[in-house]
mmCIF file of C-alpha atoms in Angstrom:
data_model
loop_
_atom_site.group_PDB
_atom_site.id
_atom_site.type_symbol
_atom_site.label_atom_id
_atom_site.label_comp_id
_atom_site.label_asym_id
_atom_site.label_seq_id
_atom_site.Cartn_x
_atom_site.Cartn_y
_atom_site.Cartn_z
ATOM 1 C CA UNK A 736 8.931 -12.932 -70.523
ATOM 2 C CA UNK A 737 5.332 -13.781 -69.655
ATOM 3 C CA UNK A 738 4.369 -14.065 -65.960
ATOM 4 C CA UNK A 739 3.488 -17.556 -64.820
ATOM 5 C CA UNK A 740 -0.041 -17.511 -63.553
ATOM 6 C CA UNK A 741 -0.857 -19.125 -60.223
ATOM 7 C CA UNK A 742 2.768 -20.038 -59.465
ATOM 8 C CA UNK A 743 5.680 -18.426 -57.707
ATOM 9 C CA UNK A 744 8.902 -17.373 -59.431
ATOM 10 C CA UNK A 745 12.015 -19.484 -59.072
ATOM 11 C CA UNK A 746 15.678 -18.769 -59.761
ATOM 12 C CA UNK A 747 15.407 -20.319 -63.268
ATOM 13 C CA UNK A 748 12.567 -17.950 -64.103
ATOM 14 C CA UNK A 749 14.757 -14.945 -63.310
ATOM 15 C CA UNK A 750 17.639 -15.877 -65.643
ATOM 16 C CA UNK A 751 18.071 -13.357 -68.401
ATOM 17 C CA UNK A 752 15.946 -10.735 -66.696
ATOM 18 C CA UNK A 753 17.987 -7.618 -66.097
ATOM 19 C CA UNK A 754 15.291 -4.974 -65.864
ATOM 20 C CA UNK A 755 11.645 -4.721 -65.070
ATOM 21 C CA UNK A 756 9.452 -5.474 -62.080
ATOM 22 C CA UNK A 757 9.986 -8.762 -60.246
ATOM 23 C CA UNK A 758 7.141 -10.034 -58.061
ATOM 24 C CA UNK A 759 8.024 -12.672 -55.481
ATOM 25 C CA UNK A 760 5.100 -14.484 -53.939
ATOM 26 C CA UNK A 761 6.965 -16.933 -51.670
ATOM 27 C CA UNK A 762 8.196 -14.861 -48.713
ATOM 28 C CA UNK A 763 9.905 -16.454 -45.710
ATOM 29 C CA UNK A 764 7.588 -16.693 -42.732
ATOM 30 C CA UNK A 765 8.332 -14.278 -39.889
ATOM 31 C CA UNK A 766 8.854 -15.647 -36.372
ATOM 32 C CA UNK A 767 5.638 -15.611 -34.363
ATOM 33 C CA UNK A 768 7.114 -16.054 -30.904
ATOM 34 C CA UNK A 769 8.585 -12.574 -30.500
ATOM 35 C CA UNK A 770 7.463 -10.755 -27.315
ATOM 36 C CA UNK A 771 4.812 -8.110 -27.768
ATOM 37 C CA UNK A 772 6.014 -4.537 -27.532
ATOM 38 C CA UNK A 773 4.964 -2.720 -24.359
ATOM 39 C CA UNK A 774 5.196 0.745 -22.841
ATOM 40 C CA UNK A 775 4.101 2.766 -19.801
ATOM 41 C CA UNK A 776 2.103 5.980 -19.658
ATOM 42 C CA UNK A 777 4.280 8.369 -17.568
ATOM 43 C CA UNK A 778 1.272 10.294 -16.219
ATOM 44 C CA UNK A 779 -0.365 7.165 -14.850
ATOM 45 C CA UNK A 780 2.965 5.987 -13.436
ATOM 46 C CA UNK A 781 3.187 9.307 -11.582
ATOM 47 C CA UNK A 782 -0.386 8.876 -10.344
ATOM 48 C CA UNK A 783 0.427 5.417 -8.979
ATOM 49 C CA UNK A 784 3.310 6.918 -6.980
ATOM 50 C CA UNK A 785 1.057 9.694 -5.620
ATOM 51 C CA UNK A 786 -1.488 7.071 -4.499
ATOM 52 C CA UNK A 787 1.300 5.138 -2.750
ATOM 53 C CA UNK A 788 2.407 8.324 -0.952
ATOM 54 C CA UNK A 789 -1.146 9.127 0.171
ATOM 55 C CA UNK A 790 -1.629 5.581 1.452
ATOM 56 C CA UNK A 791 1.663 5.749 3.343
ATOM 57 C CA UNK A 792 0.726 9.055 4.990
ATOM 58 C CA UNK A 793 -2.679 7.808 6.164
ATOM 59 C CA UNK A 794 -1.180 4.508 7.354
ATOM 60 C CA UNK A 795 1.534 6.327 9.351
ATOM 61 C CA UNK A 796 -1.133 8.521 10.925
ATOM 62 C CA UNK A 797 -3.343 5.593 11.902
ATOM 63 C CA UNK A 798 -0.535 3.386 13.180
ATOM 64 C CA UNK A 799 0.505 6.272 15.446
ATOM 65 C CA UNK A 800 -2.919 6.013 17.070
ATOM 66 C CA UNK A 801 -2.342 2.300 17.632
ATOM 67 C CA UNK A 802 0.695 3.177 19.752
ATOM 68 C CA UNK A 803 -1.173 5.807 21.781
ATOM 69 C CA UNK A 804 -4.473 3.988 22.307
ATOM 70 C CA UNK A 805 -4.388 1.158 24.837
ATOM 71 C CA UNK A 806 -8.177 0.794 24.909
ATOM 72 C CA UNK A 807 -10.673 -1.176 22.830
ATOM 73 C CA UNK A 808 -10.298 1.201 19.897
ATOM 74 C CA UNK A 809 -6.712 0.055 19.320
ATOM 75 C CA UNK A 810 -7.824 -2.885 17.194
ATOM 76 C CA UNK A 811 -9.907 -0.628 14.964
ATOM 77 C CA UNK A 812 -6.998 1.740 14.388
ATOM 78 C CA UNK A 813 -4.894 -1.270 13.392
ATOM 79 C CA UNK A 814 -7.586 -2.445 10.967
ATOM 80 C CA UNK A 815 -7.803 1.072 9.540
ATOM 81 C CA UNK A 816 -4.037 1.285 9.074
ATOM 82 C CA UNK A 817 -3.920 -2.131 7.394
ATOM 83 C CA UNK A 818 -6.815 -1.202 5.106
ATOM 84 C CA UNK A 819 -5.193 2.105 4.159
ATOM 85 C CA UNK A 820 -1.831 0.518 3.388
ATOM 86 C CA UNK A 821 -3.245 -2.592 1.692
ATOM 87 C CA UNK A 822 -5.785 -0.715 -0.424
ATOM 88 C CA UNK A 823 -3.154 1.868 -1.326
ATOM 89 C CA UNK A 824 -0.693 -0.794 -2.486
ATOM 90 C CA UNK A 825 -3.459 -2.561 -4.422
ATOM 91 C CA UNK A 826 -4.622 0.681 -6.081
ATOM 92 C CA UNK A 827 -1.038 1.583 -6.948
ATOM 93 C CA UNK A 828 -0.603 -1.828 -8.601
ATOM 94 C CA UNK A 829 -3.659 -1.601 -10.834
ATOM 95 C CA UNK A 830 -3.071 2.038 -11.729
ATOM 96 C CA UNK A 831 0.396 0.871 -12.745
ATOM 97 C CA UNK A 832 -1.250 -1.861 -14.819
ATOM 98 C CA UNK A 833 -3.483 0.772 -16.424
ATOM 99 C CA UNK A 834 -0.285 2.629 -17.329
ATOM 100 C CA UNK A 835 1.077 -0.579 -18.908
ATOM 101 C CA UNK A 836 0.116 -0.764 -22.577
ATOM 102 C CA UNK A 837 0.118 -3.815 -24.867
ATOM 103 C CA UNK A 838 -1.053 -4.055 -28.500
ATOM 104 C CA UNK A 839 -3.791 -6.522 -27.433
ATOM 105 C CA UNK A 840 -6.917 -5.958 -25.292
ATOM 106 C CA UNK A 841 -6.516 -6.817 -21.592
ATOM 107 C CA UNK A 842 -9.257 -7.882 -19.199
ATOM 108 C CA UNK A 843 -9.150 -9.148 -15.598
ATOM 109 C CA UNK A 844 -10.859 -11.954 -13.713
ATOM 110 C CA UNK A 845 -12.906 -10.326 -10.932
ATOM 111 C CA UNK A 846 -12.456 -13.031 -8.277
ATOM 112 C CA UNK A 847 -8.691 -13.165 -8.713
ATOM 113 C CA UNK A 848 -8.510 -9.373 -8.487
ATOM 114 C CA UNK A 849 -10.478 -9.444 -5.209
ATOM 115 C CA UNK A 850 -8.116 -12.127 -3.886
ATOM 116 C CA UNK A 851 -5.113 -9.930 -4.670
ATOM 117 C CA UNK A 852 -6.622 -7.046 -2.677
ATOM 118 C CA UNK A 853 -7.332 -9.323 0.292
ATOM 119 C CA UNK A 854 -3.701 -10.501 0.237
ATOM 120 C CA UNK A 855 -2.422 -6.908 0.374
ATOM 121 C CA UNK A 856 -4.665 -5.914 3.305
ATOM 122 C CA UNK A 857 -3.986 -9.113 5.280
ATOM 123 C CA UNK A 858 -0.212 -8.826 4.877
ATOM 124 C CA UNK A 859 -0.310 -5.140 5.859
ATOM 125 C CA UNK A 860 -2.333 -5.980 8.971
ATOM 126 C CA UNK A 861 0.085 -8.685 10.107
ATOM 127 C CA UNK A 862 3.084 -6.441 9.454
ATOM 128 C CA UNK A 863 1.641 -3.347 11.151
ATOM 129 C CA UNK A 864 0.657 -5.401 14.199
ATOM 130 C CA UNK A 865 4.375 -5.889 14.838
ATOM 131 C CA UNK A 866 4.618 -2.122 15.365
ATOM 132 C CA UNK A 867 2.044 -2.157 18.148
ATOM 133 C CA UNK A 868 4.712 -2.501 20.828
ATOM 134 C CA UNK A 869 6.677 0.258 22.512
ATOM 135 C CA UNK A 870 9.932 -1.631 22.035
ATOM 136 C CA UNK A 871 10.535 -3.336 18.693
ATOM 137 C CA UNK A 872 13.438 -5.768 18.398
ATOM 138 C CA UNK A 873 15.361 -6.166 15.116
ATOM 139 C CA UNK A 874 14.036 -9.736 14.837
ATOM 140 C CA UNK A 875 10.431 -8.527 15.170
ATOM 141 C CA UNK A 876 11.065 -5.860 12.554
ATOM 142 C CA UNK A 877 12.599 -8.424 10.197
ATOM 143 C CA UNK A 878 9.704 -10.837 10.702
ATOM 144 C CA UNK A 879 7.176 -8.116 9.939
ATOM 145 C CA UNK A 880 9.161 -7.046 6.864
ATOM 146 C CA UNK A 881 9.258 -10.572 5.448
ATOM 147 C CA UNK A 882 5.518 -10.993 6.057
ATOM 148 C CA UNK A 883 4.611 -7.715 4.394
ATOM 149 C CA UNK A 884 7.082 -8.229 1.542
ATOM 150 C CA UNK A 885 5.738 -11.674 0.703
ATOM 151 C CA UNK A 886 2.214 -10.264 0.932
ATOM 152 C CA UNK A 887 3.059 -7.568 -1.617
ATOM 153 C CA UNK A 888 4.610 -10.210 -3.881
ATOM 154 C CA UNK A 889 1.497 -12.388 -3.536
ATOM 155 C CA UNK A 890 -0.733 -9.408 -4.331
ATOM 156 C CA UNK A 891 1.280 -8.497 -7.438
ATOM 157 C CA UNK A 892 1.563 -11.938 -9.000
ATOM 158 C CA UNK A 893 -2.032 -12.824 -8.090
ATOM 159 C CA UNK A 894 -3.075 -9.651 -9.874
ATOM 160 C CA UNK A 895 -0.951 -10.641 -12.861
ATOM 161 C CA UNK A 896 -2.596 -14.088 -12.864
ATOM 162 C CA UNK A 897 -5.954 -12.327 -13.220
ATOM 163 C CA UNK A 898 -4.996 -11.091 -16.722
ATOM 164 C CA UNK A 899 -7.134 -12.443 -19.556
ATOM 165 C CA UNK A 900 -5.783 -11.552 -23.002
ATOM 166 C CA UNK A 901 -4.474 -12.968 -26.285
ATOM 167 C CA UNK A 902 -0.995 -13.131 -24.781
ATOM 168 C CA UNK A 903 0.959 -15.617 -22.703
ATOM 169 C CA UNK A 904 2.847 -14.176 -19.726
ATOM 170 C CA UNK A 905 6.342 -15.518 -19.074
ATOM 171 C CA UNK A 906 8.792 -14.480 -16.364
ATOM 172 C CA UNK A 907 12.550 -14.255 -16.047
ATOM 173 C CA UNK A 908 13.235 -16.132 -12.784
ATOM 174 C CA UNK A 909 16.171 -14.053 -11.605
ATOM 175 C CA UNK A 910 14.220 -10.801 -11.919
ATOM 176 C CA UNK A 911 11.276 -12.411 -10.094
ATOM 177 C CA UNK A 912 13.696 -13.291 -7.287
ATOM 178 C CA UNK A 913 14.970 -9.709 -7.358
ATOM 179 C CA UNK A 914 11.405 -8.398 -7.043
ATOM 180 C CA UNK A 915 10.925 -10.533 -3.905
ATOM 181 C CA UNK A 916 14.106 -9.095 -2.390
ATOM 182 C CA UNK A 917 12.985 -5.563 -3.304
ATOM 183 C CA UNK A 918 9.547 -6.159 -1.732
ATOM 184 C CA UNK A 919 11.052 -7.362 1.551
ATOM 185 C CA UNK A 920 13.599 -4.544 1.515
ATOM 186 C CA UNK A 921 10.922 -1.925 0.849
ATOM 187 C CA UNK A 922 8.796 -3.369 3.664
ATOM 188 C CA UNK A 923 11.759 -3.230 6.035
ATOM 189 C CA UNK A 924 12.397 0.413 5.145
ATOM 190 C CA UNK A 925 8.720 1.234 5.620
ATOM 191 C CA UNK A 926 8.363 -0.458 9.002
ATOM 192 C CA UNK A 927 11.673 0.947 10.198
ATOM 193 C CA UNK A 928 10.628 4.466 9.178
ATOM 194 C CA UNK A 929 7.290 4.035 10.945
ATOM 195 C CA UNK A 930 8.998 2.943 14.181
ATOM 196 C CA UNK A 931 11.909 5.391 13.915
ATOM 197 C CA UNK A 932 9.830 8.530 13.294
ATOM 198 C CA UNK A 933 7.537 8.229 16.312
ATOM 199 C CA UNK A 934 8.182 10.255 19.458
ATOM 200 C CA UNK A 935 7.901 9.177 23.097
ATOM 201 C CA UNK A 936 4.093 9.347 23.022
ATOM 202 C CA UNK A 937 3.926 7.147 19.912
ATOM 203 C CA UNK A 938 2.881 10.060 17.703
ATOM 204 C CA UNK A 939 4.590 10.624 14.350
ATOM 205 C CA UNK A 940 5.057 14.413 13.976
ATOM 206 C CA UNK A 941 3.440 15.841 10.791
ATOM 207 C CA UNK A 942 6.756 16.867 9.216
ATOM 208 C CA UNK A 943 8.345 13.447 9.755
ATOM 209 C CA UNK A 944 5.111 11.799 8.647
ATOM 210 C CA UNK A 945 5.250 13.739 5.379
ATOM 211 C CA UNK A 946 8.907 12.802 4.784
ATOM 212 C CA UNK A 947 8.191 9.158 5.595
ATOM 213 C CA UNK A 948 5.229 9.127 3.186
ATOM 214 C CA UNK A 949 7.423 10.462 0.365
ATOM 215 C CA UNK A 950 10.105 7.827 0.985
ATOM 216 C CA UNK A 951 7.571 4.999 1.201
ATOM 217 C CA UNK A 952 5.561 6.326 -1.745
ATOM 218 C CA UNK A 953 8.646 6.125 -3.950
ATOM 219 C CA UNK A 954 9.851 2.805 -2.527
ATOM 220 C CA UNK A 955 6.628 0.775 -2.736
ATOM 221 C CA UNK A 956 6.135 1.146 -6.546
ATOM 222 C CA UNK A 957 9.746 0.056 -7.095
ATOM 223 C CA UNK A 958 8.725 -3.551 -6.428
ATOM 224 C CA UNK A 959 5.840 -3.311 -8.911
ATOM 225 C CA UNK A 960 7.949 -1.957 -11.747
ATOM 226 C CA UNK A 961 10.794 -4.378 -10.991
ATOM 227 C CA UNK A 962 8.311 -7.255 -11.244
ATOM 228 C CA UNK A 963 6.868 -5.842 -14.474
ATOM 229 C CA UNK A 964 10.375 -5.838 -15.945
ATOM 230 C CA UNK A 965 10.494 -9.587 -15.238
ATOM 231 C CA UNK A 966 7.426 -10.235 -17.402
ATOM 232 C CA UNK A 967 7.334 -10.863 -21.156
ATOM 233 C CA UNK A 968 4.130 -11.214 -23.144
ATOM 234 C CA UNK A 969 4.067 -13.604 -26.110
ATOM 235 C CA UNK A 970 1.207 -13.641 -28.634
ATOM 236 C CA UNK A 971 -1.262 -16.479 -28.093
ATOM 237 C CA UNK A 972 -2.375 -17.500 -31.613
ATOM 238 C CA UNK A 973 -4.603 -20.255 -30.236
ATOM 239 C CA UNK A 974 -7.049 -17.615 -29.062
ATOM 240 C CA UNK A 975 -9.151 -16.844 -32.121
ATOM 241 C CA UNK A 976 -11.644 -14.503 -30.444
ATOM 242 C CA UNK A 977 -10.873 -11.695 -28.001
ATOM 243 C CA UNK A 978 -11.696 -12.122 -24.332
ATOM 244 C CA UNK A 979 -15.098 -10.708 -23.395
ATOM 245 C CA UNK A 980 -15.352 -11.926 -19.796
ATOM 246 C CA UNK A 981 -13.861 -10.086 -16.838
ATOM 247 C CA UNK A 982 -13.201 -6.409 -16.205
ATOM 248 C CA UNK A 983 -11.727 -4.189 -18.881
ATOM 249 C CA UNK A 984 -8.374 -2.688 -17.832
ATOM 250 C CA UNK A 985 -9.686 0.875 -18.159
ATOM 251 C CA UNK A 986 -12.674 0.038 -15.959
ATOM 252 C CA UNK A 987 -10.459 -1.749 -13.440
ATOM 253 C CA UNK A 988 -8.080 1.203 -13.368
ATOM 254 C CA UNK A 989 -11.007 3.500 -12.667
ATOM 255 C CA UNK A 990 -12.198 1.160 -9.910
ATOM 256 C CA UNK A 991 -8.696 1.143 -8.392
ATOM 257 C CA UNK A 992 -8.459 4.936 -8.434
ATOM 258 C CA UNK A 993 -11.947 5.396 -7.012
ATOM 259 C CA UNK A 994 -11.602 2.671 -4.381
ATOM 260 C CA UNK A 995 -8.201 3.829 -3.215
ATOM 261 C CA UNK A 996 -9.254 7.477 -3.090
ATOM 262 C CA UNK A 997 -12.469 6.854 -1.151
ATOM 263 C CA UNK A 998 -10.842 4.489 1.337
ATOM 264 C CA UNK A 999 -7.941 6.840 2.004
ATOM 265 C CA UNK A 1000 -10.165 9.922 2.232
ATOM 266 C CA UNK A 1001 -12.636 8.086 4.468
ATOM 267 C CA UNK A 1002 -9.936 6.941 6.862
ATOM 268 C CA UNK A 1003 -8.277 10.375 6.838
ATOM 269 C CA UNK A 1004 -11.605 12.092 7.623
ATOM 270 C CA UNK A 1005 -12.313 9.577 10.390
ATOM 271 C CA UNK A 1006 -8.862 10.161 11.885
ATOM 272 C CA UNK A 1007 -9.330 13.945 11.706
ATOM 273 C CA UNK A 1008 -12.750 13.673 13.392
ATOM 274 C CA UNK A 1009 -11.395 11.507 16.201
ATOM 275 C CA UNK A 1010 -8.470 13.892 16.571
ATOM 276 C CA UNK A 1011 -10.838 16.851 17.000
ATOM 277 C CA UNK A 1012 -12.885 14.890 19.541
ATOM 278 C CA UNK A 1013 -9.717 14.011 21.436
ATOM 279 C CA UNK A 1014 -8.573 17.640 21.444
ATOM 280 C CA UNK A 1015 -11.987 18.816 22.680
ATOM 281 C CA UNK A 1016 -11.944 16.214 25.458
ATOM 282 C CA UNK A 1017 -8.407 17.193 26.393
ATOM 283 C CA UNK A 1018 -9.388 20.871 26.529
ATOM 284 C CA UNK A 1019 -12.341 20.035 28.806
ATOM 285 C CA UNK A 1020 -10.107 17.998 31.098
ATOM 286 C CA UNK A 1021 -7.599 20.855 31.237
ATOM 287 C CA UNK A 1022 -10.333 23.314 32.232
ATOM 288 C CA UNK A 1023 -11.573 21.042 35.021
ATOM 289 C CA UNK A 1024 -8.011 20.448 36.185
ATOM 290 C CA UNK A 1025 -7.420 24.192 36.347
ATOM 291 C CA UNK A 1026 -10.599 24.717 38.404
ATOM 292 C CA UNK A 1027 -9.658 21.787 40.638
ATOM 293 C CA UNK A 1028 -6.151 23.080 41.305
ATOM 294 C CA UNK A 1029 -7.108 26.746 41.777
ATOM 295 C CA UNK A 1030 -10.192 26.211 43.959
ATOM 296 C CA UNK A 1031 -9.997 27.759 47.447
ATOM 297 C CA UNK A 1032 -12.170 24.948 48.786
ATOM 298 C CA UNK A 1033 -10.623 21.693 49.921
ATOM 299 C CA UNK A 1034 -11.474 18.921 47.459
ATOM 300 C CA UNK A 1035 -10.651 15.267 48.050
ATOM 301 C CA UNK A 1036 -11.232 12.476 45.536
ATOM 302 C CA UNK A 1037 -12.149 9.019 46.766
ATOM 303 C CA UNK A 1038 -12.594 5.640 45.135
ATOM 304 C CA UNK A 1039 -13.473 2.170 46.412
ATOM 305 C CA UNK A 1040 -10.050 1.889 48.029
ATOM 306 C CA UNK A 1041 -10.333 5.224 49.806
ATOM 307 C CA UNK A 1042 -8.470 8.533 49.286
ATOM 308 C CA UNK A 1043 -6.370 8.854 46.129
ATOM 309 C CA UNK A 1044 -6.114 12.551 45.228
ATOM 310 C CA UNK A 1045 -6.699 16.087 46.503
ATOM 311 C CA UNK A 1046 -6.172 19.689 45.437
ATOM 312 C CA UNK A 1047 -3.619 22.161 46.902
ATOM 313 C CA UNK A 1048 -6.272 23.748 49.171
ATOM 314 C CA UNK A 1049 -6.710 20.398 50.925
ATOM 315 C CA UNK A 1050 -2.972 20.114 51.573
ATOM 316 C CA UNK A 1051 -2.934 23.625 53.028
ATOM 317 C CA UNK A 1052 -5.920 22.887 55.276
ATOM 318 C CA UNK A 1053 -4.195 19.820 56.761
ATOM 319 C CA UNK A 1054 -0.750 21.418 56.850
ATOM 320 C CA UNK A 1055 0.795 18.843 54.538
ATOM 321 C CA UNK A 1056 3.449 19.428 51.909
ATOM 322 C CA UNK A 1057 2.491 16.522 49.644
ATOM 323 C CA UNK A 1058 -0.293 14.095 48.912
ATOM 324 C CA UNK A 1059 1.846 11.242 50.230
ATOM 325 C CA UNK A 1060 2.175 12.998 53.583
ATOM 326 C CA UNK A 1061 -1.575 13.551 53.742
ATOM 327 C CA UNK A 1062 -2.192 9.918 52.844
ATOM 328 C CA UNK A 1063 -0.142 8.706 55.811
ATOM 329 C CA UNK A 1064 -2.383 10.712 58.119
ATOM 330 C CA UNK A 1065 -5.471 8.784 57.037
ATOM 331 C CA UNK A 1066 -6.756 6.218 59.511
ATOM 332 C CA UNK A 1067 -5.958 2.642 58.586
#
């Protein structure tokens, strides 16, 4: 049977054909609204968790200084802790996005990305400021957790809104709601750990700080990957040409890694330097105190209000057993 040129075969054309090659030119159209396949690079996922742990460790270290420092430097320690935590969360998010792979090119709007980072740092600052008190009530802890959790949610979905690609992002509402609950829960765990691990002086011991950083470093990314599970990406056939504006995902991932690393290292080095200065000052004070206490000469310290301290040699010279007794002997 001769092949019909320029036309497709129909059922009547196939009658009587038992053998031979049959070419069908009219194929049913495939659905075009199926979600794009996606995957995660396990190495980059692991890196995002490591960044979250490092940020948590530095933040716990700096917030401990907020508790101990009652002077003008307290505000700067709070800003440093908020920057460490916020930048760490932001870096973790975009490293996680670098780990996320779609079959279409992905770019990011620069201004929206910057807005997402600002949201993370601002929320961290508000939340960490709730830990600046010696006594923290459950209501204060809950308020700080909600603030930080909503800030993390805002950072994540603002970052997702920065995506520019040939795909339309849709969300499953119930998983979005779950991601909000996870974010608030993770924030509560983090703030509770930070307040629970500190000792009487406000310092978080290194061992507890390390354990807290591991717990937080594993908990913080859980919100990100829960929220990513809520997202589906549908092909956008209206976009005929690929996006050329904005940052490429690989470049943005590199920026996130570099920014997070430098900020965390910078704050850690600054904290270590201040710690060494504090230890040197404390050692000097201890030496002077030793000389003051062991001196055989009577030494009395005065201020604008009069006598306020003396060494043991002074007490012996006046035959007093305590400073209070010596003070009562002073003329009014």
